[in-house]
PDB file of C-alpha atoms in Angstrom:
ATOM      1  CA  UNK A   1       0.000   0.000   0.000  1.00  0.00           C
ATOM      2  CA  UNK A   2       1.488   3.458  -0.913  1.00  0.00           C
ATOM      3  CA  UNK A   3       1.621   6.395   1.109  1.00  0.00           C
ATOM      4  CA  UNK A   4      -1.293   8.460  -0.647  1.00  0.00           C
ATOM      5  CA  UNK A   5      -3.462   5.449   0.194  1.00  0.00           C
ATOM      6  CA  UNK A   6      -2.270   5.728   3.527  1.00  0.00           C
ATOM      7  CA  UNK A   7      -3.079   9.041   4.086  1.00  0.00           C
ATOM      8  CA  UNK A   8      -6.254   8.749   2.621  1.00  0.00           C
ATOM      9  CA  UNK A   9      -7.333   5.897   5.005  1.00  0.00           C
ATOM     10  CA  UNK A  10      -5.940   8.300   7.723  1.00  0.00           C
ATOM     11  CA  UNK A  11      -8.326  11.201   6.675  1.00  0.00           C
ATOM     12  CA  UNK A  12     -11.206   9.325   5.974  1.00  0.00           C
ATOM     13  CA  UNK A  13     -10.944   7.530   9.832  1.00  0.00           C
ATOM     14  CA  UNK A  14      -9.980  11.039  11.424  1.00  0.00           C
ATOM     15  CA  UNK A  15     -13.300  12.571   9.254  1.00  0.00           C
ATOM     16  CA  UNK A  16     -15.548   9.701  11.040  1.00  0.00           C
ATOM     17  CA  UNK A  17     -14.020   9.292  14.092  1.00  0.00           C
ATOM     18  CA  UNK A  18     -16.248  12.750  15.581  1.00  0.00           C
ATOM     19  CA  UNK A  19     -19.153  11.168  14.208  1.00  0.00           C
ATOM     20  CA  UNK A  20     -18.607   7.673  15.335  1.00  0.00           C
ATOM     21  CA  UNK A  21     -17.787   9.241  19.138  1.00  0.00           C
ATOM     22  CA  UNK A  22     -21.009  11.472  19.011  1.00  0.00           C
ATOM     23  CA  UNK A  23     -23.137   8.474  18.026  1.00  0.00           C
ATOM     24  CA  UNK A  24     -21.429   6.187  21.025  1.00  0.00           C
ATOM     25  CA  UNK A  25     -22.584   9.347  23.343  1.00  0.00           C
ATOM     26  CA  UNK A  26     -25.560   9.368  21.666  1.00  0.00           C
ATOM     27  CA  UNK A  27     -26.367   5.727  22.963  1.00  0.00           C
ATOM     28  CA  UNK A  28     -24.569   5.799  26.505  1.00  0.00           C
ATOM     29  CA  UNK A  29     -27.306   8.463  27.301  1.00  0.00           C
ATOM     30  CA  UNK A  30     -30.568   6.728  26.114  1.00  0.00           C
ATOM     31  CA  UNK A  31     -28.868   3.663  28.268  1.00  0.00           C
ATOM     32  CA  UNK A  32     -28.344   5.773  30.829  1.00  0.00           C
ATOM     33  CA  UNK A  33     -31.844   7.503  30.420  1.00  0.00           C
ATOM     34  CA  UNK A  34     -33.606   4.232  30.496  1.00  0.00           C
ATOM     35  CA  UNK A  35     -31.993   3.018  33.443  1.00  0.00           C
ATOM     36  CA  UNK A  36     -33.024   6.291  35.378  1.00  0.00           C
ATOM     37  CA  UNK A  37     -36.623   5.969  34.086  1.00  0.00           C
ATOM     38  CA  UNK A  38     -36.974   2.204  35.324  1.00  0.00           C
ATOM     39  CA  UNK A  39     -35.546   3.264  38.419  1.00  0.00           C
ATOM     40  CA  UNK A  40     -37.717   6.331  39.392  1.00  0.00           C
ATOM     41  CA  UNK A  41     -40.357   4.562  36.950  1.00  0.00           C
ATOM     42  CA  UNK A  42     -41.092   7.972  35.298  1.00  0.00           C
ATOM     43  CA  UNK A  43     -40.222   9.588  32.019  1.00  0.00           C
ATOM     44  CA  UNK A  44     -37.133  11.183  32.160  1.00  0.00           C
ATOM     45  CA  UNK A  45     -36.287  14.672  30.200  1.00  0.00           C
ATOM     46  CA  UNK A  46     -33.178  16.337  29.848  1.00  0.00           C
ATOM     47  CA  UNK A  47     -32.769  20.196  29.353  1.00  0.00           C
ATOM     48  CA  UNK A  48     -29.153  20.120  29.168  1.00  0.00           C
ATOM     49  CA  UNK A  49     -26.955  23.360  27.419  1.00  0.00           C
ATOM     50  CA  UNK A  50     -23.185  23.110  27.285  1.00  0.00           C
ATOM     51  CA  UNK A  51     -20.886  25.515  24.849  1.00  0.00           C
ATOM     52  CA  UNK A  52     -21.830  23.591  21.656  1.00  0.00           C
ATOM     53  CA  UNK A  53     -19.013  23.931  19.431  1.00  0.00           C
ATOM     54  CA  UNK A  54     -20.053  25.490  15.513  1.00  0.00           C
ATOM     55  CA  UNK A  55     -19.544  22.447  12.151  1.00  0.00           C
ATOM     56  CA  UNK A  56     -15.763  22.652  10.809  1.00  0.00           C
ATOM     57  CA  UNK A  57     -15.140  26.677  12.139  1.00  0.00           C
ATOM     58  CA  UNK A  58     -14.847  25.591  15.787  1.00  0.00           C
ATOM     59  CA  UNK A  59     -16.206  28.426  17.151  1.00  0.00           C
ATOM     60  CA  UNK A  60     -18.009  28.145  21.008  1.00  0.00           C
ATOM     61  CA  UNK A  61     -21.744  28.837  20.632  1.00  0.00           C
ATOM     62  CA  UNK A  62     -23.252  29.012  24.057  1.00  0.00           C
ATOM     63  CA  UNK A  63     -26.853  27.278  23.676  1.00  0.00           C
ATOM     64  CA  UNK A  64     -30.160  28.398  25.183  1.00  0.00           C
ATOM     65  CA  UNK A  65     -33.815  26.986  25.857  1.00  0.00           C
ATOM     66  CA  UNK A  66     -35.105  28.054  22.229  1.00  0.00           C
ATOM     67  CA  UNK A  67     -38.342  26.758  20.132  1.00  0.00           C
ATOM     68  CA  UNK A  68     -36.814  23.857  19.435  1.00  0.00           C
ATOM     69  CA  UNK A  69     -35.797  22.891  22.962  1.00  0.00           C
ATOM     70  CA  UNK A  70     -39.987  23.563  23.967  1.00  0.00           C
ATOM     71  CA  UNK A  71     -41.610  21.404  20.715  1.00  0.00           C
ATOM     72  CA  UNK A  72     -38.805  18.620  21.901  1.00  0.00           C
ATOM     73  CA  UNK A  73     -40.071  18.855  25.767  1.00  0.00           C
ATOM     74  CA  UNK A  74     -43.922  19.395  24.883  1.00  0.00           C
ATOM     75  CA  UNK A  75     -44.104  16.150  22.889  1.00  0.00           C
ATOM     76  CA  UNK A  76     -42.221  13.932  25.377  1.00  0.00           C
ATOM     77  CA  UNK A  77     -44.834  15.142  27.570  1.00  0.00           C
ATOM     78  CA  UNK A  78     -47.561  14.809  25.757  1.00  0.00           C
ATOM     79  CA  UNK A  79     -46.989  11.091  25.274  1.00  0.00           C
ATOM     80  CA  UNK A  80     -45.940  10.550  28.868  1.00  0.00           C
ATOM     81  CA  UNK A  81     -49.655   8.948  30.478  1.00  0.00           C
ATOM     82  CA  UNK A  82     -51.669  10.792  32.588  1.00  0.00           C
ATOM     83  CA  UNK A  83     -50.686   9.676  36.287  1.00  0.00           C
ATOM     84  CA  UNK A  84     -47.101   8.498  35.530  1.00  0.00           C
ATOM     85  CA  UNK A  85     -44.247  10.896  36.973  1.00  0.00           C
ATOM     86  CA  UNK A  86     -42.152  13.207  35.193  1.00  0.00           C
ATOM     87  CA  UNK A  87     -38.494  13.974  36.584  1.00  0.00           C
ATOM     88  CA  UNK A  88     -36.894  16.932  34.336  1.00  0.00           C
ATOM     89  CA  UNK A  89     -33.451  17.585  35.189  1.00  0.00           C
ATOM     90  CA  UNK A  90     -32.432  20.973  33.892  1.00  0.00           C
ATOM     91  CA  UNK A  91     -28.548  22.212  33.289  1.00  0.00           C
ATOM     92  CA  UNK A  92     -29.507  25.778  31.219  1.00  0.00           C
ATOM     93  CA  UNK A  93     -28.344  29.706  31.430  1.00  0.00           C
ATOM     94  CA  UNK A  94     -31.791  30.135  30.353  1.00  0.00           C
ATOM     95  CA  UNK A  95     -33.393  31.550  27.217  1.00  0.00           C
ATOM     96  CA  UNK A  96     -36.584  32.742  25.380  1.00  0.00           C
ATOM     97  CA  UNK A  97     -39.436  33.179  28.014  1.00  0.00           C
ATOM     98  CA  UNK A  98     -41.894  32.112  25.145  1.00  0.00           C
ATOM     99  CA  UNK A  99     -40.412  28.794  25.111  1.00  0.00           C
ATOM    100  CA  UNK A 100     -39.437  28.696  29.071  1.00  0.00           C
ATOM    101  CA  UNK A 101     -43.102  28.971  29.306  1.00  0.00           C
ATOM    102  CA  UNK A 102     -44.292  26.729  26.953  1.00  0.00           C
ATOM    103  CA  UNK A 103     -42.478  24.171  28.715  1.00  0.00           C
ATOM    104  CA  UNK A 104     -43.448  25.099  32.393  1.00  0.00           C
ATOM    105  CA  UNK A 105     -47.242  25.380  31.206  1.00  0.00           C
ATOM    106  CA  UNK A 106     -47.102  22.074  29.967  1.00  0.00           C
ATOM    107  CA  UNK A 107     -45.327  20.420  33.220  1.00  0.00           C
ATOM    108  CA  UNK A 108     -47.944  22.238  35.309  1.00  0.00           C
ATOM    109  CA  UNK A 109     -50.727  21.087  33.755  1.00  0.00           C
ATOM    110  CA  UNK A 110     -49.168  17.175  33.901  1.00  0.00           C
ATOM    111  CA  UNK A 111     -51.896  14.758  35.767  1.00  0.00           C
ATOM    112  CA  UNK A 112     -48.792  13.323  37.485  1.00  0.00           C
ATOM    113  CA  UNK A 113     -46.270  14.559  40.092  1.00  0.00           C
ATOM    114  CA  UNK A 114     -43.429  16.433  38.505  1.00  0.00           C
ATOM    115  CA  UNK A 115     -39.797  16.420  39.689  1.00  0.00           C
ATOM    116  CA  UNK A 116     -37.061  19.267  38.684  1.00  0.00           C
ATOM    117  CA  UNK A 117     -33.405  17.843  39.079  1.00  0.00           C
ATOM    118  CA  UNK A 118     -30.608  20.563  39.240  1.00  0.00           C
ATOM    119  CA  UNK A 119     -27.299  18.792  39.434  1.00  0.00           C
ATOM    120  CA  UNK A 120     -25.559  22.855  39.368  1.00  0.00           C
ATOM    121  CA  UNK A 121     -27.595  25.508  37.470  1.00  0.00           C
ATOM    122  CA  UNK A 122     -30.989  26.522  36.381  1.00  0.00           C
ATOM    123  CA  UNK A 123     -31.205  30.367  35.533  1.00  0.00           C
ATOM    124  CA  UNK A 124     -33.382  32.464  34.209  1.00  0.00           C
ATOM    125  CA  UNK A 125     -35.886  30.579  32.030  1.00  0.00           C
ATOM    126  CA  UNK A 126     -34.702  27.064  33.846  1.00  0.00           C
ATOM    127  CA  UNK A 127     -35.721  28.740  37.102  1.00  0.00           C
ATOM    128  CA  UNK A 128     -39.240  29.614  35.611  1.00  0.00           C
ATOM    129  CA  UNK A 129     -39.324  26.078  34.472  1.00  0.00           C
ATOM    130  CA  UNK A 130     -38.443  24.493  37.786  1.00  0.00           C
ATOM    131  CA  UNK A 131     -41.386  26.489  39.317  1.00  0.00           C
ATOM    132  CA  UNK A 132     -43.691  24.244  37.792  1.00  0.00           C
ATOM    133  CA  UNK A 133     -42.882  21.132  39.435  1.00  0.00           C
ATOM    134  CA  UNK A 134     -44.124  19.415  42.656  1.00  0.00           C
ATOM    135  CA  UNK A 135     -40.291  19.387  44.049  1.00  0.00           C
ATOM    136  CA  UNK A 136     -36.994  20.612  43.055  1.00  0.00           C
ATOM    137  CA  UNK A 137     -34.015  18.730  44.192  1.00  0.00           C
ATOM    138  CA  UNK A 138     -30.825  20.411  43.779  1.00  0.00           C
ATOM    139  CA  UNK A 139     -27.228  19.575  44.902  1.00  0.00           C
ATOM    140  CA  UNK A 140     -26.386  21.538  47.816  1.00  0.00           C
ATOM    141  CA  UNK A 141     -24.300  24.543  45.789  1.00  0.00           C
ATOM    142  CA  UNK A 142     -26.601  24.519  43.017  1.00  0.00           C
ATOM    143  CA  UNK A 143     -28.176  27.372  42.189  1.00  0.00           C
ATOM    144  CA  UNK A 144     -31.866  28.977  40.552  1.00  0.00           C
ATOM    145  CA  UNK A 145     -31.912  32.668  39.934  1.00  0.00           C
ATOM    146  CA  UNK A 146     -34.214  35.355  39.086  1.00  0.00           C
ATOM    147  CA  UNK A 147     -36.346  35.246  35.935  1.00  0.00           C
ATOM    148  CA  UNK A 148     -36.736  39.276  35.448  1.00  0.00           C
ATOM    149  CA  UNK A 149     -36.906  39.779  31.730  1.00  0.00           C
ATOM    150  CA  UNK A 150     -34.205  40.952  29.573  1.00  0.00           C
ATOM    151  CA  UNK A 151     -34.671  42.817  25.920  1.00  0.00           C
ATOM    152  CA  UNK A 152     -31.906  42.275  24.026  1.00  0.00           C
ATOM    153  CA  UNK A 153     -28.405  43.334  26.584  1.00  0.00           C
ATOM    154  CA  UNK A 154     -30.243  45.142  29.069  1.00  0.00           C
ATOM    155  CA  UNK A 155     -32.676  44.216  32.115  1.00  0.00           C
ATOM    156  CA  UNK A 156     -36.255  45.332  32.114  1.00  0.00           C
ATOM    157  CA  UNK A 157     -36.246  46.706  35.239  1.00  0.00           C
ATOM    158  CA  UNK A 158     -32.862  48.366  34.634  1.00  0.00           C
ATOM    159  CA  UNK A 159     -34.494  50.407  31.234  1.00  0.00           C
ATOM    160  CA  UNK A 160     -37.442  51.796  33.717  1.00  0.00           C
ATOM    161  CA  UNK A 161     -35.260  52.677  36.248  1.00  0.00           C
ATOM    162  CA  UNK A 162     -33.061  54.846  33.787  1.00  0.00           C
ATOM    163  CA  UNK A 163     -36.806  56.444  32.747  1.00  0.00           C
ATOM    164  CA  UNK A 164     -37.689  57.137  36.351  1.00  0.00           C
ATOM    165  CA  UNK A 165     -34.478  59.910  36.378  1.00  0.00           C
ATOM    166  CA  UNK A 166     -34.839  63.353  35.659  1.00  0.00           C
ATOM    167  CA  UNK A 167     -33.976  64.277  32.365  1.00  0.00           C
ATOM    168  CA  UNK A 168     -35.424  63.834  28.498  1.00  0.00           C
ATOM    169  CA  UNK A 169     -35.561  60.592  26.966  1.00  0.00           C
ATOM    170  CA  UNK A 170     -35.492  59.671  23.293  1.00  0.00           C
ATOM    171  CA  UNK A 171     -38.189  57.649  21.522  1.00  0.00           C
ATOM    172  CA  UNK A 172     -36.353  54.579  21.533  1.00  0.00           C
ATOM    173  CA  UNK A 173     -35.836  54.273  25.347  1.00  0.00           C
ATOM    174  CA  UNK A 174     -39.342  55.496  26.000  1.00  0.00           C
ATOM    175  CA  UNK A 175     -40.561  52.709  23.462  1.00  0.00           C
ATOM    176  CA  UNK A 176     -38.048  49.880  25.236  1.00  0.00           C
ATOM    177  CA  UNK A 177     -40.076  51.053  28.813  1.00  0.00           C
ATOM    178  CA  UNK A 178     -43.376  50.599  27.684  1.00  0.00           C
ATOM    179  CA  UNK A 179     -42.357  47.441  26.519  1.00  0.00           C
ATOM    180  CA  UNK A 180     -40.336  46.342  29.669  1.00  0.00           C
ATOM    181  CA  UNK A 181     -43.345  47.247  31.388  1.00  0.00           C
ATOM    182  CA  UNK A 182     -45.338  45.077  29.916  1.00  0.00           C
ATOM    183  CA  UNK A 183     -42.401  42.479  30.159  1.00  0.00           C
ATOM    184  CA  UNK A 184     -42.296  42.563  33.669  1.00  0.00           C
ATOM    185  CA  UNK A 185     -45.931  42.325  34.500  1.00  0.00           C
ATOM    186  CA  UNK A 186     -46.441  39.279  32.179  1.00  0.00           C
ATOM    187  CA  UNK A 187     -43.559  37.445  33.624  1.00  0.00           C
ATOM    188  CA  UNK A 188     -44.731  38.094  37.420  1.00  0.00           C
ATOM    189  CA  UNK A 189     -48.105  37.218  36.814  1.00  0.00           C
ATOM    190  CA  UNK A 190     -46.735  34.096  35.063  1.00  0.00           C
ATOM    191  CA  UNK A 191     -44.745  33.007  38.007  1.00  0.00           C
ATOM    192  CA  UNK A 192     -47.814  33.878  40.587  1.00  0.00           C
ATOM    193  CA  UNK A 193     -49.265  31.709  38.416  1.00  0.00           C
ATOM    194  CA  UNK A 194     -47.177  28.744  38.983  1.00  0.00           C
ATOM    195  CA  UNK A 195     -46.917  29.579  42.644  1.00  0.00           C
ATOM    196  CA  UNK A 196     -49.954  29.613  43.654  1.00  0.00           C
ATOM    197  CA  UNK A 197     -50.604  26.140  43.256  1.00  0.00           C
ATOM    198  CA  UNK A 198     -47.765  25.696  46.485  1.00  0.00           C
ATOM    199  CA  UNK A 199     -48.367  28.800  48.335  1.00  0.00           C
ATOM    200  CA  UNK A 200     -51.302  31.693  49.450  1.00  0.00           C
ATOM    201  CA  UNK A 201     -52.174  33.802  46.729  1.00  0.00           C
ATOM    202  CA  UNK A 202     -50.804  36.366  48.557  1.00  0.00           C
ATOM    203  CA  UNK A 203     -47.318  34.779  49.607  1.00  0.00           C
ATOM    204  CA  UNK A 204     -46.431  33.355  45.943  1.00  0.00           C
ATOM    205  CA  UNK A 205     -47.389  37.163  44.143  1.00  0.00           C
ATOM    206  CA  UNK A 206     -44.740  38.642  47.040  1.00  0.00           C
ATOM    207  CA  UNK A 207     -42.583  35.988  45.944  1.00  0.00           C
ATOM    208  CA  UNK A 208     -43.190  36.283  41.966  1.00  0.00           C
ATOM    209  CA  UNK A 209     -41.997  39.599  42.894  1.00  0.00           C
ATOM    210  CA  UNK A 210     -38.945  39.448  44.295  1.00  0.00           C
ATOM    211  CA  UNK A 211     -38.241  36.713  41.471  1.00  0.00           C
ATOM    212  CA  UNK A 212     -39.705  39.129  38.656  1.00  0.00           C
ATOM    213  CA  UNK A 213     -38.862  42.651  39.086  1.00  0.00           C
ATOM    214  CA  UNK A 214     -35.264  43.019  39.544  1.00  0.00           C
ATOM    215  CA  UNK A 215     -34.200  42.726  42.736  1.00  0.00           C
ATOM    216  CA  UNK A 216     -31.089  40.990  42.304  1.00  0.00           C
ATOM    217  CA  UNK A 217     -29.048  40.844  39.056  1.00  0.00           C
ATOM    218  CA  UNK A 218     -30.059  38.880  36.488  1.00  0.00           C
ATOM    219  CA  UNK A 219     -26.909  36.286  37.150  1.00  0.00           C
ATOM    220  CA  UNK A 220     -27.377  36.631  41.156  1.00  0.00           C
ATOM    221  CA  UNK A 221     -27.432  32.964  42.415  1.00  0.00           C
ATOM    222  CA  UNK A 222     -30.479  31.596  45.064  1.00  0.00           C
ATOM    223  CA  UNK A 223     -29.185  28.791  46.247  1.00  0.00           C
ATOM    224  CA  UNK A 224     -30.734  26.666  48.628  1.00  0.00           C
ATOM    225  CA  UNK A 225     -30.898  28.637  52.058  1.00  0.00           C
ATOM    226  CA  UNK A 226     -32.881  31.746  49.394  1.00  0.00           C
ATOM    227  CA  UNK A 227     -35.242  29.109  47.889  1.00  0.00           C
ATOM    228  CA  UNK A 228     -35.974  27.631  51.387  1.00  0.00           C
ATOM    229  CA  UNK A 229     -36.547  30.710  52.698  1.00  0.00           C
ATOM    230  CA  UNK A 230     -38.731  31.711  49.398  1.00  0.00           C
ATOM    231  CA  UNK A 231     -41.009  28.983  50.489  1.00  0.00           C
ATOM    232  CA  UNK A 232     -40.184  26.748  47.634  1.00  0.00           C
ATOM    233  CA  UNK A 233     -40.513  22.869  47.655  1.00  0.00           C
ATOM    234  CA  UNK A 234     -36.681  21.559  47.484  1.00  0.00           C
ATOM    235  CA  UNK A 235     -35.048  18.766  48.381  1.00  0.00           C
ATOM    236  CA  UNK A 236     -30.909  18.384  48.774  1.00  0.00           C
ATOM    237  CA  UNK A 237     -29.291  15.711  47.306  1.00  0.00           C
ATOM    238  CA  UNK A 238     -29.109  14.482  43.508  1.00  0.00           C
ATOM    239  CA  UNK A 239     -28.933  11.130  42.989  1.00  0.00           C
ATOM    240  CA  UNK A 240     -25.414   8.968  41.678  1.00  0.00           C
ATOM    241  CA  UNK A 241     -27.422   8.307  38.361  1.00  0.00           C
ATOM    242  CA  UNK A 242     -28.245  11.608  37.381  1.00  0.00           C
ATOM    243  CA  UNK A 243     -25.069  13.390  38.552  1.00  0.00           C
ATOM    244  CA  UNK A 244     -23.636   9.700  36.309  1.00  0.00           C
ATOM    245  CA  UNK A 245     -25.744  11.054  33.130  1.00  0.00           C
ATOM    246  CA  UNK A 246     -24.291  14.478  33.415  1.00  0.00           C
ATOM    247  CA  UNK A 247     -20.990  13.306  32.728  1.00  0.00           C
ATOM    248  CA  UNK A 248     -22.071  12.115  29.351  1.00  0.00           C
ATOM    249  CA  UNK A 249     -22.548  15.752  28.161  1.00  0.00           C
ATOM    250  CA  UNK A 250     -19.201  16.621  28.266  1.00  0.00           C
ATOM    251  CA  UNK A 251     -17.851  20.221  26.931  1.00  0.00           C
ATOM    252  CA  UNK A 252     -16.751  20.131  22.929  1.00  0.00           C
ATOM    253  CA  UNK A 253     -14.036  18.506  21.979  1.00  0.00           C
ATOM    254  CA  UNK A 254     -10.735  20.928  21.973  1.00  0.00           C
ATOM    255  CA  UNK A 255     -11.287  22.538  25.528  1.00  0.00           C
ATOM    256  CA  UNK A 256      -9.510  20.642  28.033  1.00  0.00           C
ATOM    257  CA  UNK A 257     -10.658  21.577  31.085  1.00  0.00           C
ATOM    258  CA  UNK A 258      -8.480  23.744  33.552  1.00  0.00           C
ATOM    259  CA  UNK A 259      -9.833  21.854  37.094  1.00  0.00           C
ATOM    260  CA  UNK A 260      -8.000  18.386  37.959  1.00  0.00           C
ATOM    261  CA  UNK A 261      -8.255  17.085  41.040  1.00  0.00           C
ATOM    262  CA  UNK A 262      -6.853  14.091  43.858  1.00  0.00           C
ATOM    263  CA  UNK A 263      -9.930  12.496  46.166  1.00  0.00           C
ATOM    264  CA  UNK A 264      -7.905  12.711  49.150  1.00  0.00           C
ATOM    265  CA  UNK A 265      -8.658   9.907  52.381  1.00  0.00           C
ATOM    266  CA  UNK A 266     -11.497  11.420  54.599  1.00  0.00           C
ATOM    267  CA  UNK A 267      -8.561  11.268  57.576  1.00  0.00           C
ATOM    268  CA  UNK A 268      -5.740  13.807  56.890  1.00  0.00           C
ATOM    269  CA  UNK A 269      -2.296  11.982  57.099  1.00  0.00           C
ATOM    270  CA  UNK A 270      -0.866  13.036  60.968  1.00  0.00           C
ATOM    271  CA  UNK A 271      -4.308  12.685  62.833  1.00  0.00           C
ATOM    272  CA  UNK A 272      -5.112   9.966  64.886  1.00  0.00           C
ATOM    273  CA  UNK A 273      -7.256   7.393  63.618  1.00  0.00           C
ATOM    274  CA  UNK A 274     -10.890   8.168  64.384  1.00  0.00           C
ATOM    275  CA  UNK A 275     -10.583  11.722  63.692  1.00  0.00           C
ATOM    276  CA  UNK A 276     -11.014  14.297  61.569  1.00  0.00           C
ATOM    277  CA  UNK A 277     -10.390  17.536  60.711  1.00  0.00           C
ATOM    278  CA  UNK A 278     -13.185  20.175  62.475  1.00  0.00           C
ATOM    279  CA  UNK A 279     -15.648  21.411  59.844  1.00  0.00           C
ATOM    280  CA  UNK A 280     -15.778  25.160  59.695  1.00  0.00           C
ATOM    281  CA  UNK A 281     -19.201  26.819  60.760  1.00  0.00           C
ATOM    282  CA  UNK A 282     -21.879  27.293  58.232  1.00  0.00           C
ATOM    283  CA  UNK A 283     -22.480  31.314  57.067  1.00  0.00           C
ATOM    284  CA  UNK A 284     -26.074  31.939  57.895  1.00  0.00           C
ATOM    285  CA  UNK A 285     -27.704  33.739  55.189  1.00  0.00           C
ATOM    286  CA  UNK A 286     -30.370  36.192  55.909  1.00  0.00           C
ATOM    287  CA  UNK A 287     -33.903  34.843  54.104  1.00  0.00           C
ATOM    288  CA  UNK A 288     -35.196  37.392  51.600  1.00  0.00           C
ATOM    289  CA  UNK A 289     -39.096  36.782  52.419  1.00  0.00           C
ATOM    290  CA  UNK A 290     -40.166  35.615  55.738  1.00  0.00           C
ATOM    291  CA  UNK A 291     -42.326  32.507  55.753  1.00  0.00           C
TER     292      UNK A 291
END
């Protein structure tokens, strides 16, 4: 064999080896899927964005819930049967609020309890999505976070509060108030919405609120001492085989990640047998709503 039909083997196994790696993913996770869903004998969904990487240019493309991601969810509820669980485990920055609440409309209205996983993040649109199940359960660092609405780089809440100071304002910002206005009011009577099946009508529209309006940055974490003390249902501690079916969503090939790591021995080397080192104190957060 000469060396051009060397080489060509060589590019056409390096030109299928993505594909061939992507298809054995592919099928780890609908094992891994189906062993979950026997398990918890529910259907399972996953609402899982990593940095996708773009076809041949290689460029990161951070993904978001879209259209897509809804018509994808809505149909895997639609065939789930009416009394059988759901568990939805959700790994998103967020995304449009049309399709956010497509989804969480649709998980509400499930005749069957409803379970949100959150192995580590949920924002924005994944928090307004977790709001429609019966329980969240989160890992103990994972986070939620406010589901104010944006239009386009800036916060709603942000474009009235430039229109509250003194001073003239052009068309285009008046416009982008009246419309982040609106914004905000659909999105908190959304969330009351979904609240209100867990909580007083009064309680979840204070909470939809805080949640709604812009009281903490849009990226501000609530992690579980906030959400406890928000009155939401949430439960510590995901499960070995979700935090297992994570790890088959790895980042895009090409970016090695910059965290390695050594599981020490629970007992430092030096300390008697028996004992460990003391644990520091917990902070104690102040709750944002009273119960």
């Amino acid at each position: 064999m000469d060396i051009n039909s060397l080489l060509l083997i060589f590019f056409i196994v390096a030109a299928l080896q993505p594909a061939v790696q992507q298809a054995t993913l592919a099928a780890m996770r609908r094992r891994a899927l189906e062993k979950i869903s026997k398990q918890r004998e529910a259907t399972v969904i996953t609402l899982i964005h990593r940095q996708e990487t773009i076809s041949l240019l290689g460029l990161p493309l951070m993904r978001h819930i879209d259209i897509d991601d809804a018509e994808s969810v809505l149909q895997a509820i639609r065939e789930t049967p009416a009394g059988r669980p759901i568990e939805i485990i959700l790994h998103t920055p967020g995304g449009l609020v049309l399709a956010a609440s497509q989804i969480a409309t649709a998980l509400a209205d499930h005749d069957g309890p409803v379970t949100a996983v959150v192995p580590h993040y949920a924002m924005s649109g994944g928090t307004m999505i977790a709001l429609a199940a019966d329980e969240i359960v989160l890992e103990r660092h994972a986070a939620l976070g406010p589901i104010d609405p944006q239009l386009g780089q800036y916060p709603g809440a942000s474009i009235l509060a430039a229109i509250e100071r003194p001073g003239s304002h052009d068309d285009q910002t008046l416009i982008l108030g009246d419309i982040a206005w609106k914004a905000l009011q659909q999105v908190e009577a959304f969330a009351t919405k979904l609240l209100e099946r867990r909580m007083s009508p009064a309680r979840a529209r204070d909470v939809a609120r805080l949640l709604a309006s812009g009281t903490w940055t849009h990226d501000h974490p609530l992690m579980s001492p906030d959400l406890d003390a928000l009155g939401l249902s949430i439960r510590i501690g995901v499960q070995e085989e979700e935090r297992a079916l994570m790890r088959l969503y790895p980042q895009p090939r090409g970016r090695q990640s910059p965290v390695e790591y050594f599981p020490g021995r629970p007992n430092a080397p030096g300390l008697p047998p028996g004992r460990e080192r003391p644990r520091r104190k917990r902070p104690v957060r102040s709750p944002s709503v009273e119960k």
